[in-house]
């Protein structure tokens, strides 16, 4: 079997080259991070395994990839980019990678929380324009952080927040327990939290979970942080809440449409801090990610995963 990394950016291409072993299955690295779906069949050729970072793979495009049997998605949420069930029906198995960047993503969420509370982005923009803007901030110590969803990233976020003197509450779709974290209903998380941080996979059940009605249940002046998936939140309702002051600020690494369009309404709001879906991008997480992807390739090709 042969594998093709279909949309490698320069950083991940270098990592893949470094971690690929002489005894591994053949690996083609397509250095085309902006590849479009219609270009995939020609770039993939007769490779049976496709490693994909962020490129959409519509089912009709996958059908045109005659030899494709396995898709290794570089992350935990492939549904934003493909339909795993439809791909399974045509004989293509989708593999995901969990836990590779728990610390990196939690640190990003933590940073977005602090930047949102202190208004750094707004002050930075104003001062670069020659304006001496001073604004009141939120003191985070002693405040309540609510985690919506509780996996590895949320556990790391809880560790950081507890260390900063915050009370941490959480809601998860299945029962969980964790030291220092009180598990409550989703309604209680929304009503009690000064900061709500999203940590859910995107599924048919979680899409739009933070609806207009649920935003209305949140504490007035709360901060919303999302490093999970943009579609978990009703973006229009969030923008309305930011405009009205219902939400004090939003710290966002993910969006309903990515890349974000140039004139998106969020770019015109002062009370948002934006980052370009980059929470997972650290050298440590990149190594973990690519090593796990190569291990998937080794396993399905019969070579066996390298430790």
PDB file of N, CA and C in Angstrom, residues 4-16 28-35 40 44 49-57 70-82 94-97 100 229 258 276-282 285-286 289-290 293:
ATOM      1  N   UNK A   4      -0.541   8.994   0.671  1.00  0.00           N
ATOM      2  CA  UNK A   4      -0.300  10.333   0.140  1.00  0.00           C
ATOM      3  C   UNK A   4      -0.827  11.354   1.135  1.00  0.00           C
ATOM      4  N   UNK A   5       0.043  12.220   1.603  1.00  0.00           N
ATOM      5  CA  UNK A   5      -0.357  13.378   2.407  1.00  0.00           C
ATOM      6  C   UNK A   5      -0.786  14.442   1.409  1.00  0.00           C
ATOM      7  N   UNK A   6      -2.089  14.638   1.292  1.00  0.00           N
ATOM      8  CA  UNK A   6      -2.655  15.330   0.130  1.00  0.00           C
ATOM      9  C   UNK A   6      -2.548  16.853   0.208  1.00  0.00           C
ATOM     10  N   UNK A   7      -2.442  17.423   1.418  1.00  0.00           N
ATOM     11  CA  UNK A   7      -2.498  18.888   1.555  1.00  0.00           C
ATOM     12  C   UNK A   7      -1.503  19.388   2.604  1.00  0.00           C
ATOM     13  N   UNK A   8      -0.264  18.960   2.477  1.00  0.00           N
ATOM     14  CA  UNK A   8       0.746  19.255   3.492  1.00  0.00           C
ATOM     15  C   UNK A   8       1.194  20.707   3.438  1.00  0.00           C
ATOM     16  N   UNK A   9       1.068  21.404   4.568  1.00  0.00           N
ATOM     17  CA  UNK A   9       1.675  22.732   4.663  1.00  0.00           C
ATOM     18  C   UNK A   9       3.168  22.565   4.939  1.00  0.00           C
ATOM     19  N   UNK A  10       3.966  23.626   4.818  1.00  0.00           N
ATOM     20  CA  UNK A  10       5.420  23.460   4.967  1.00  0.00           C
ATOM     21  C   UNK A  10       5.844  22.836   6.285  1.00  0.00           C
ATOM     22  N   UNK A  11       5.187  23.226   7.387  1.00  0.00           N
ATOM     23  CA  UNK A  11       5.568  22.694   8.692  1.00  0.00           C
ATOM     24  C   UNK A  11       5.310  21.198   8.783  1.00  0.00           C
ATOM     25  N   UNK A  12       4.082  20.770   8.432  1.00  0.00           N
ATOM     26  CA  UNK A  12       3.744  19.352   8.561  1.00  0.00           C
ATOM     27  C   UNK A  12       4.472  18.508   7.526  1.00  0.00           C
ATOM     28  N   UNK A  13       4.793  19.082   6.372  1.00  0.00           N
ATOM     29  CA  UNK A  13       5.588  18.346   5.380  1.00  0.00           C
ATOM     30  C   UNK A  13       6.958  18.008   5.946  1.00  0.00           C
ATOM     31  N   UNK A  14       7.588  18.953   6.604  1.00  0.00           N
ATOM     32  CA  UNK A  14       8.900  18.697   7.203  1.00  0.00           C
ATOM     33  C   UNK A  14       8.818  17.660   8.311  1.00  0.00           C
ATOM     34  N   UNK A  15       7.766  17.743   9.123  1.00  0.00           N
ATOM     35  CA  UNK A  15       7.589  16.757  10.201  1.00  0.00           C
ATOM     36  C   UNK A  15       7.396  15.364   9.615  1.00  0.00           C
ATOM     37  N   UNK A  16       6.577  15.262   8.574  1.00  0.00           N
ATOM     38  CA  UNK A  16       6.333  13.960   7.953  1.00  0.00           C
ATOM     39  C   UNK A  16       7.608  13.378   7.354  1.00  0.00           C
ATOM     40  N   UNK A  28       3.972   9.714  -0.263  1.00  0.00           N
ATOM     41  CA  UNK A  28       4.075  10.877  -1.139  1.00  0.00           C
ATOM     42  C   UNK A  28       3.556  12.090  -0.387  1.00  0.00           C
ATOM     43  N   UNK A  29       4.332  13.161  -0.368  1.00  0.00           N
ATOM     44  CA  UNK A  29       3.923  14.386   0.321  1.00  0.00           C
ATOM     45  C   UNK A  29       3.586  15.431  -0.734  1.00  0.00           C
ATOM     46  N   UNK A  30       2.310  15.724  -0.859  1.00  0.00           N
ATOM     47  CA  UNK A  30       1.834  16.723  -1.824  1.00  0.00           C
ATOM     48  C   UNK A  30       1.814  18.086  -1.138  1.00  0.00           C
ATOM     49  N   UNK A  31       2.805  18.893  -1.430  1.00  0.00           N
ATOM     50  CA  UNK A  31       2.952  20.201  -0.770  1.00  0.00           C
ATOM     51  C   UNK A  31       2.008  21.218  -1.424  1.00  0.00           C
ATOM     52  N   UNK A  32       0.748  21.028  -1.155  1.00  0.00           N
ATOM     53  CA  UNK A  32      -0.281  21.872  -1.762  1.00  0.00           C
ATOM     54  C   UNK A  32      -1.383  22.113  -0.725  1.00  0.00           C
ATOM     55  N   UNK A  33      -1.101  22.934   0.300  1.00  0.00           N
ATOM     56  CA  UNK A  33      -2.081  23.115   1.376  1.00  0.00           C
ATOM     57  C   UNK A  33      -3.389  23.741   0.916  1.00  0.00           C
ATOM     58  N   UNK A  34      -3.380  24.388  -0.241  1.00  0.00           N
ATOM     59  CA  UNK A  34      -4.600  25.008  -0.758  1.00  0.00           C
ATOM     60  C   UNK A  34      -5.251  24.180  -1.858  1.00  0.00           C
ATOM     61  N   UNK A  35      -4.960  22.881  -1.901  1.00  0.00           N
ATOM     62  CA  UNK A  35      -5.565  22.017  -2.911  1.00  0.00           C
ATOM     63  C   UNK A  35      -7.086  22.084  -2.808  1.00  0.00           C
ATOM     64  N   UNK A  40      -8.136  16.617  -6.021  1.00  0.00           N
ATOM     65  CA  UNK A  40      -7.690  15.483  -5.210  1.00  0.00           C
ATOM     66  C   UNK A  40      -7.473  14.211  -6.035  1.00  0.00           C
ATOM     67  N   UNK A  44      -3.958  12.321  -5.884  1.00  0.00           N
ATOM     68  CA  UNK A  44      -3.899  11.058  -5.134  1.00  0.00           C
ATOM     69  C   UNK A  44      -3.443   9.903  -6.010  1.00  0.00           C
ATOM     70  N   UNK A  49      -4.117   5.082   0.593  1.00  0.00           N
ATOM     71  CA  UNK A  49      -4.286   5.800   1.860  1.00  0.00           C
ATOM     72  C   UNK A  49      -4.096   7.292   1.602  1.00  0.00           C
ATOM     73  N   UNK A  50      -5.023   8.096   2.092  1.00  0.00           N
ATOM     74  CA  UNK A  50      -4.891   9.543   1.990  1.00  0.00           C
ATOM     75  C   UNK A  50      -4.832  10.153   3.381  1.00  0.00           C
ATOM     76  N   UNK A  51      -3.765  10.891   3.655  1.00  0.00           N
ATOM     77  CA  UNK A  51      -3.670  11.702   4.867  1.00  0.00           C
ATOM     78  C   UNK A  51      -4.160  13.093   4.509  1.00  0.00           C
ATOM     79  N   UNK A  52      -5.120  13.631   5.273  1.00  0.00           N
ATOM     80  CA  UNK A  52      -5.696  14.932   4.949  1.00  0.00           C
ATOM     81  C   UNK A  52      -5.743  15.803   6.196  1.00  0.00           C
ATOM     82  N   UNK A  53      -5.317  17.043   6.016  1.00  0.00           N
ATOM     83  CA  UNK A  53      -5.260  17.977   7.133  1.00  0.00           C
ATOM     84  C   UNK A  53      -6.552  18.772   7.263  1.00  0.00           C
ATOM     85  N   UNK A  54      -6.951  19.463   6.216  1.00  0.00           N
ATOM     86  CA  UNK A  54      -8.062  20.411   6.334  1.00  0.00           C
ATOM     87  C   UNK A  54      -8.895  20.527   5.060  1.00  0.00           C
ATOM     88  N   UNK A  55      -8.629  19.704   4.070  1.00  0.00           N
ATOM     89  CA  UNK A  55      -9.302  19.832   2.783  1.00  0.00           C
ATOM     90  C   UNK A  55     -10.622  19.050   2.779  1.00  0.00           C
ATOM     91  N   UNK A  56     -11.651  19.648   2.220  1.00  0.00           N
ATOM     92  CA  UNK A  56     -12.939  18.968   2.128  1.00  0.00           C
ATOM     93  C   UNK A  56     -12.843  17.787   1.154  1.00  0.00           C
ATOM     94  N   UNK A  57     -13.481  16.687   1.531  1.00  0.00           N
ATOM     95  CA  UNK A  57     -13.523  15.493   0.693  1.00  0.00           C
ATOM     96  C   UNK A  57     -14.979  15.105   0.475  1.00  0.00           C
ATOM     97  N   UNK A  70      -8.523   4.133   2.615  1.00  0.00           N
ATOM     98  CA  UNK A  70      -8.400   4.680   3.968  1.00  0.00           C
ATOM     99  C   UNK A  70      -8.137   6.179   3.895  1.00  0.00           C
ATOM    100  N   UNK A  71      -8.830   6.941   4.751  1.00  0.00           N
ATOM    101  CA  UNK A  71      -8.572   8.366   4.932  1.00  0.00           C
ATOM    102  C   UNK A  71      -8.130   8.571   6.373  1.00  0.00           C
ATOM    103  N   UNK A  72      -6.932   9.108   6.551  1.00  0.00           N
ATOM    104  CA  UNK A  72      -6.427   9.436   7.884  1.00  0.00           C
ATOM    105  C   UNK A  72      -6.592  10.938   8.067  1.00  0.00           C
ATOM    106  N   UNK A  73      -7.563  11.316   8.887  1.00  0.00           N
ATOM    107  CA  UNK A  73      -7.857  12.729   9.111  1.00  0.00           C
ATOM    108  C   UNK A  73      -7.016  13.249  10.265  1.00  0.00           C
ATOM    109  N   UNK A  74      -6.325  14.355  10.046  1.00  0.00           N
ATOM    110  CA  UNK A  74      -5.420  14.897  11.056  1.00  0.00           C
ATOM    111  C   UNK A  74      -6.196  15.705  12.093  1.00  0.00           C
ATOM    112  N   UNK A  75      -6.939  15.004  12.919  1.00  0.00           N
ATOM    113  CA  UNK A  75      -7.721  15.641  13.965  1.00  0.00           C
ATOM    114  C   UNK A  75      -8.801  14.725  14.464  1.00  0.00           C
ATOM    115  N   UNK A  76      -9.719  15.299  15.248  1.00  0.00           N
ATOM    116  CA  UNK A  76     -10.775  14.502  15.875  1.00  0.00           C
ATOM    117  C   UNK A  76     -12.140  14.720  15.236  1.00  0.00           C
ATOM    118  N   UNK A  77     -12.303  15.783  14.427  1.00  0.00           N
ATOM    119  CA  UNK A  77     -13.625  16.130  13.924  1.00  0.00           C
ATOM    120  C   UNK A  77     -13.723  16.143  12.414  1.00  0.00           C
ATOM    121  N   UNK A  78     -13.739  14.978  11.756  1.00  0.00           N
ATOM    122  CA  UNK A  78     -13.769  14.959  10.293  1.00  0.00           C
ATOM    123  C   UNK A  78     -15.079  15.428   9.685  1.00  0.00           C
ATOM    124  N   UNK A  79     -16.151  15.476  10.461  1.00  0.00           N
ATOM    125  CA  UNK A  79     -17.458  15.798   9.883  1.00  0.00           C
ATOM    126  C   UNK A  79     -17.517  17.205   9.299  1.00  0.00           C
ATOM    127  N   UNK A  80     -16.607  18.074   9.715  1.00  0.00           N
ATOM    128  CA  UNK A  80     -16.571  19.405   9.114  1.00  0.00           C
ATOM    129  C   UNK A  80     -16.056  19.350   7.686  1.00  0.00           C
ATOM    130  N   UNK A  81     -15.440  18.225   7.304  1.00  0.00           N
ATOM    131  CA  UNK A  81     -14.759  18.154   6.014  1.00  0.00           C
ATOM    132  C   UNK A  81     -15.230  16.997   5.138  1.00  0.00           C
ATOM    133  N   UNK A  82     -15.927  16.030   5.725  1.00  0.00           N
ATOM    134  CA  UNK A  82     -16.351  14.856   4.961  1.00  0.00           C
ATOM    135  C   UNK A  82     -17.487  14.161   5.708  1.00  0.00           C
ATOM    136  N   UNK A  94     -12.553   5.952   7.525  1.00  0.00           N
ATOM    137  CA  UNK A  94     -11.987   7.205   8.023  1.00  0.00           C
ATOM    138  C   UNK A  94     -11.392   6.967   9.407  1.00  0.00           C
ATOM    139  N   UNK A  95     -10.128   7.362   9.572  1.00  0.00           N
ATOM    140  CA  UNK A  95      -9.416   7.230  10.842  1.00  0.00           C
ATOM    141  C   UNK A  95      -9.188   8.620  11.420  1.00  0.00           C
ATOM    142  N   UNK A  96      -9.366   8.771  12.722  1.00  0.00           N
ATOM    143  CA  UNK A  96      -9.163  10.065  13.374  1.00  0.00           C
ATOM    144  C   UNK A  96      -8.030   9.946  14.389  1.00  0.00           C
ATOM    145  N   UNK A  97      -7.556  11.102  14.837  1.00  0.00           N
ATOM    146  CA  UNK A  97      -6.424  11.154  15.772  1.00  0.00           C
ATOM    147  C   UNK A  97      -6.848  11.957  16.986  1.00  0.00           C
ATOM    148  N   UNK A 100      -3.650  14.299  20.479  1.00  0.00           N
ATOM    149  CA  UNK A 100      -2.321  14.738  20.055  1.00  0.00           C
ATOM    150  C   UNK A 100      -2.006  16.155  20.514  1.00  0.00           C
ATOM    151  N   UNK A 229     -15.322  23.634  17.440  1.00  0.00           N
ATOM    152  CA  UNK A 229     -15.818  23.766  16.077  1.00  0.00           C
ATOM    153  C   UNK A 229     -16.796  24.928  16.038  1.00  0.00           C
ATOM    154  N   UNK A 258     -14.576  28.483   7.173  1.00  0.00           N
ATOM    155  CA  UNK A 258     -13.121  28.654   7.259  1.00  0.00           C
ATOM    156  C   UNK A 258     -12.494  28.414   5.891  1.00  0.00           C
ATOM    157  N   UNK A 276      -6.770  32.056  13.894  1.00  0.00           N
ATOM    158  CA  UNK A 276      -7.095  31.370  12.641  1.00  0.00           C
ATOM    159  C   UNK A 276      -6.994  29.852  12.755  1.00  0.00           C
ATOM    160  N   UNK A 277      -7.884  29.257  13.583  1.00  0.00           N
ATOM    161  CA  UNK A 277      -7.909  27.800  13.769  1.00  0.00           C
ATOM    162  C   UNK A 277      -6.488  27.258  13.917  1.00  0.00           C
ATOM    163  N   UNK A 278      -5.782  27.831  14.874  1.00  0.00           N
ATOM    164  CA  UNK A 278      -4.359  27.513  15.042  1.00  0.00           C
ATOM    165  C   UNK A 278      -4.037  26.986  16.431  1.00  0.00           C
ATOM    166  N   UNK A 279      -5.067  26.636  17.209  1.00  0.00           N
ATOM    167  CA  UNK A 279      -4.846  26.242  18.599  1.00  0.00           C
ATOM    168  C   UNK A 279      -3.896  25.063  18.731  1.00  0.00           C
ATOM    169  N   UNK A 280      -3.952  24.148  17.769  1.00  0.00           N
ATOM    170  CA  UNK A 280      -3.184  22.904  17.849  1.00  0.00           C
ATOM    171  C   UNK A 280      -1.770  23.054  17.311  1.00  0.00           C
ATOM    172  N   UNK A 281      -1.401  24.236  16.818  1.00  0.00           N
ATOM    173  CA  UNK A 281      -0.152  24.365  16.078  1.00  0.00           C
ATOM    174  C   UNK A 281       1.016  24.698  17.008  1.00  0.00           C
ATOM    175  N   UNK A 282       1.582  23.655  17.593  1.00  0.00           N
ATOM    176  CA  UNK A 282       2.850  23.741  18.320  1.00  0.00           C
ATOM    177  C   UNK A 282       3.738  22.614  17.797  1.00  0.00           C
ATOM    178  N   UNK A 285       2.702  19.272  19.394  1.00  0.00           N
ATOM    179  CA  UNK A 285       1.449  18.708  18.869  1.00  0.00           C
ATOM    180  C   UNK A 285       1.627  18.212  17.442  1.00  0.00           C
ATOM    181  N   UNK A 286       2.405  18.938  16.630  1.00  0.00           N
ATOM    182  CA  UNK A 286       2.618  18.514  15.237  1.00  0.00           C
ATOM    183  C   UNK A 286       3.321  17.166  15.185  1.00  0.00           C
ATOM    184  N   UNK A 289       0.837  14.515  16.168  1.00  0.00           N
ATOM    185  CA  UNK A 289      -0.167  14.356  15.132  1.00  0.00           C
ATOM    186  C   UNK A 289       0.345  13.511  13.971  1.00  0.00           C
ATOM    187  N   UNK A 290       1.506  13.877  13.445  1.00  0.00           N
ATOM    188  CA  UNK A 290       2.026  13.173  12.277  1.00  0.00           C
ATOM    189  C   UNK A 290       2.460  11.759  12.649  1.00  0.00           C
ATOM    190  N   UNK A 293      -0.592   9.716  12.681  1.00  0.00           N
ATOM    191  CA  UNK A 293      -1.068   9.461  11.316  1.00  0.00           C
ATOM    192  C   UNK A 293      -0.241   8.368  10.650  1.00  0.00           C
TER     193      UNK A 293
END
